[in-house]
PDB file of C-alpha atoms in Angstrom:
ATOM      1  CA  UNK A 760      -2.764  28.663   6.115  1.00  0.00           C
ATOM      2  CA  UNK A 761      -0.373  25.885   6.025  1.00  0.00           C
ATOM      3  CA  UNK A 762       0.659  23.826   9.178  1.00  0.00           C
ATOM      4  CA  UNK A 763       4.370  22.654   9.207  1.00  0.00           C
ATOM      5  CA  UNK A 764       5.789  20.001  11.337  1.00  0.00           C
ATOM      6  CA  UNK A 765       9.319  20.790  12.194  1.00  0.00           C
ATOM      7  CA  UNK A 766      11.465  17.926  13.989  1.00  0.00           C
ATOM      8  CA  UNK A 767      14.244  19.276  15.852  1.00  0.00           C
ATOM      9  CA  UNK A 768      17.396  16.854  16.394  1.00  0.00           C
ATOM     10  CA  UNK A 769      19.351  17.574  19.628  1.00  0.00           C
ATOM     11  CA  UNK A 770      22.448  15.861  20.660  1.00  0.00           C
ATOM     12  CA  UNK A 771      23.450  15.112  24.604  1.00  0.00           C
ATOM     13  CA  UNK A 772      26.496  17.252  24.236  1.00  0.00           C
ATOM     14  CA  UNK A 773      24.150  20.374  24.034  1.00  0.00           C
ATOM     15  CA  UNK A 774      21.973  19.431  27.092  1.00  0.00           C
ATOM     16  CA  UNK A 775      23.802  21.728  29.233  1.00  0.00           C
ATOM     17  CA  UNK A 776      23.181  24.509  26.968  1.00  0.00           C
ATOM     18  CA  UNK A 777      19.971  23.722  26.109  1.00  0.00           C
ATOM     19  CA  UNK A 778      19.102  23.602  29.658  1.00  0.00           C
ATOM     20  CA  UNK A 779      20.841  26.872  30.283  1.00  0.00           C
ATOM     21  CA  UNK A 780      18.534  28.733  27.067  1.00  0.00           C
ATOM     22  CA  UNK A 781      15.320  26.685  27.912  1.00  0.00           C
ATOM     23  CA  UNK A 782      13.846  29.856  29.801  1.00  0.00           C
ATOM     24  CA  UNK A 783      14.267  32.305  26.519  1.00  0.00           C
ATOM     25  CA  UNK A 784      13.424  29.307  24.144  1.00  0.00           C
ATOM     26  CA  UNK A 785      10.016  28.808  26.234  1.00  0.00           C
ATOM     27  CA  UNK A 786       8.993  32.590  26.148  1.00  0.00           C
ATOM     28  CA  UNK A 787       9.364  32.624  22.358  1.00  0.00           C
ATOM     29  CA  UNK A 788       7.144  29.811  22.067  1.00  0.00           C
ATOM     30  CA  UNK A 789       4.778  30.881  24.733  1.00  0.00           C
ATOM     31  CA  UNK A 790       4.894  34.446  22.340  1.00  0.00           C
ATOM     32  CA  UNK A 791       3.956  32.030  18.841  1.00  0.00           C
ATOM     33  CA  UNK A 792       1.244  30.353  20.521  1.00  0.00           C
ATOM     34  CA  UNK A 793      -0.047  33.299  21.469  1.00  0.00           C
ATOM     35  CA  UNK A 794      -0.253  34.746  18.102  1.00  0.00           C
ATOM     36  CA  UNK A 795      -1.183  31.242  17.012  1.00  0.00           C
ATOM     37  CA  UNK A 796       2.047  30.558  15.063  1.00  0.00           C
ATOM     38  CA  UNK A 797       2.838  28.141  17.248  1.00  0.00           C
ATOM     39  CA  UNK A 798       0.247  25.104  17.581  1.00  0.00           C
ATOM     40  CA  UNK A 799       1.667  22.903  19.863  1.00  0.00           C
ATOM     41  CA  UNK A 800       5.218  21.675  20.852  1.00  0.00           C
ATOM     42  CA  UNK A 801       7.316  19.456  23.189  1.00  0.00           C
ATOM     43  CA  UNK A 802      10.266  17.190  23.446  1.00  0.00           C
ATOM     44  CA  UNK A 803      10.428  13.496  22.601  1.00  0.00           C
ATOM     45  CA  UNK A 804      10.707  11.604  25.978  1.00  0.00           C
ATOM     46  CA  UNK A 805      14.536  10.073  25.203  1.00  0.00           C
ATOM     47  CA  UNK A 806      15.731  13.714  24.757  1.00  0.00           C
ATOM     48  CA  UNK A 807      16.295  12.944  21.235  1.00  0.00           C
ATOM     49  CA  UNK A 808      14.616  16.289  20.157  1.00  0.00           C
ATOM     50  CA  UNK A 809      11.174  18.070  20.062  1.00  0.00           C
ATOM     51  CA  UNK A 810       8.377  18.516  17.799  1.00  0.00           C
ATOM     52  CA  UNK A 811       6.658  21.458  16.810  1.00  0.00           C
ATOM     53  CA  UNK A 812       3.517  22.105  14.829  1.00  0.00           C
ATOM     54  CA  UNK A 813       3.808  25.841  13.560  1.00  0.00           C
ATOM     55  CA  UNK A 814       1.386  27.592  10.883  1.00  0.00           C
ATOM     56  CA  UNK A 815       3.303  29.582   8.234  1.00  0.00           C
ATOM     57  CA  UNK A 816       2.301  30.957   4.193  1.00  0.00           C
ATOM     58  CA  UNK A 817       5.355  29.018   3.073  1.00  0.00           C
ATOM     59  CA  UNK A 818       8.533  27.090   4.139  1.00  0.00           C
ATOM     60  CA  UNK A 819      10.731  30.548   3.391  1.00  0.00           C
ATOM     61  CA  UNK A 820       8.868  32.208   6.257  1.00  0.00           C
ATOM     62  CA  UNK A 821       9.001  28.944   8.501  1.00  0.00           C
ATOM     63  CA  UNK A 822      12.820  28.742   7.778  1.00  0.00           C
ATOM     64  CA  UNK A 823      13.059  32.535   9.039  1.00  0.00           C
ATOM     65  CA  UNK A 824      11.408  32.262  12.020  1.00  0.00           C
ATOM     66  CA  UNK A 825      12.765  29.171  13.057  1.00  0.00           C
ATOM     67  CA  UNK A 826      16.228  30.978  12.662  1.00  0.00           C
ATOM     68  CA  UNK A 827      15.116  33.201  15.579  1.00  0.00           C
ATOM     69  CA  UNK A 828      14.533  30.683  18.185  1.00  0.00           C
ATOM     70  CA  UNK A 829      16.920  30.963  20.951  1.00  0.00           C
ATOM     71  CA  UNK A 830      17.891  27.396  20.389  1.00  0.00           C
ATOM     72  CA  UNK A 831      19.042  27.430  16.539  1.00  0.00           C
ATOM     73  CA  UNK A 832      20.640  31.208  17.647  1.00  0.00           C
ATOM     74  CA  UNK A 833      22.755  28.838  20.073  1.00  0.00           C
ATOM     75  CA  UNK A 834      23.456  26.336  17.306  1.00  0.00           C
ATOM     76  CA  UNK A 835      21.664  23.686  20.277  1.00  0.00           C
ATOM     77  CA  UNK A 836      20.164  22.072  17.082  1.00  0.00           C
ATOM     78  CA  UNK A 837      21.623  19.756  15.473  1.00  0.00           C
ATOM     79  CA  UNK A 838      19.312  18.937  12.685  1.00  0.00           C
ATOM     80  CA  UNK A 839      15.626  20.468  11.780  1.00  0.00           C
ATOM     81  CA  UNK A 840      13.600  18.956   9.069  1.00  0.00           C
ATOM     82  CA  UNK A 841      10.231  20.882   8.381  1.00  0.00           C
ATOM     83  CA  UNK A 842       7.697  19.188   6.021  1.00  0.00           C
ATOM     84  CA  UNK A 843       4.106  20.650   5.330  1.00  0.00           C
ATOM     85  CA  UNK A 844       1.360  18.587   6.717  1.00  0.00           C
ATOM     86  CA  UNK A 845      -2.340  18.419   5.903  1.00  0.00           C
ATOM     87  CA  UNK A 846      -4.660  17.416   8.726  1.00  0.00           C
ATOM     88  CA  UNK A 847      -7.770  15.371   7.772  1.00  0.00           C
ATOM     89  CA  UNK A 848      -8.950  14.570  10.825  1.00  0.00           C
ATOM     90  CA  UNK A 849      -9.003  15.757  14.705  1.00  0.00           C
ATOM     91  CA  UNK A 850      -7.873  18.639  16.580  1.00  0.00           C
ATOM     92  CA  UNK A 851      -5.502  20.161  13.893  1.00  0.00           C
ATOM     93  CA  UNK A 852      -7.954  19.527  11.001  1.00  0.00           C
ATOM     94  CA  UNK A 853      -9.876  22.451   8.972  1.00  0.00           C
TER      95      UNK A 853
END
């Protein structure tokens, strides 16, 4: 199955909010690594945004269940670009 890296863009004038959804945003992503959706994710360290390493069939099915994360529901987002990526080597590769 693919793996798609997804590069979320947040802006400081949704920290508030973003800190105020974190909880529900966290339990969805506990809930797609737990399926193993979701392969790993975290924020950049300047705030700037997060990145996320999800498995999907195709970028259709990414697109809808990135729509469903608490923090694109919110419109906290303020760009998402999502690009398949094929691991050669280390933890991620086949």
């Amino acid at each position: 199955m693919p793996i798609f890296a997804v590069h979320y863009v947040y802006s400081d004038s949704t920290i508030a909010e973003r800190d105020t959804h974190r909880p529900e945003h966290r339990t969805w992503l506990a809930a797609l690594v737990e399926s193993g959706t979701l392969l790993s994710s975290g924020p950049y360290p300047d705030g700037s945004g997060a990145l996320l390493l999800f498995r999907s069939d195709d970028a259709g099915q990414l697109k809808e269940l990135l729509a469903r994360d608490p923090f694109a529901r919110e419109g906290l987002i303020d760009d998402v670009r999502a690009v398949e990526w094929v691991p050669v080597m280390g933890a991620f590769a086949p």
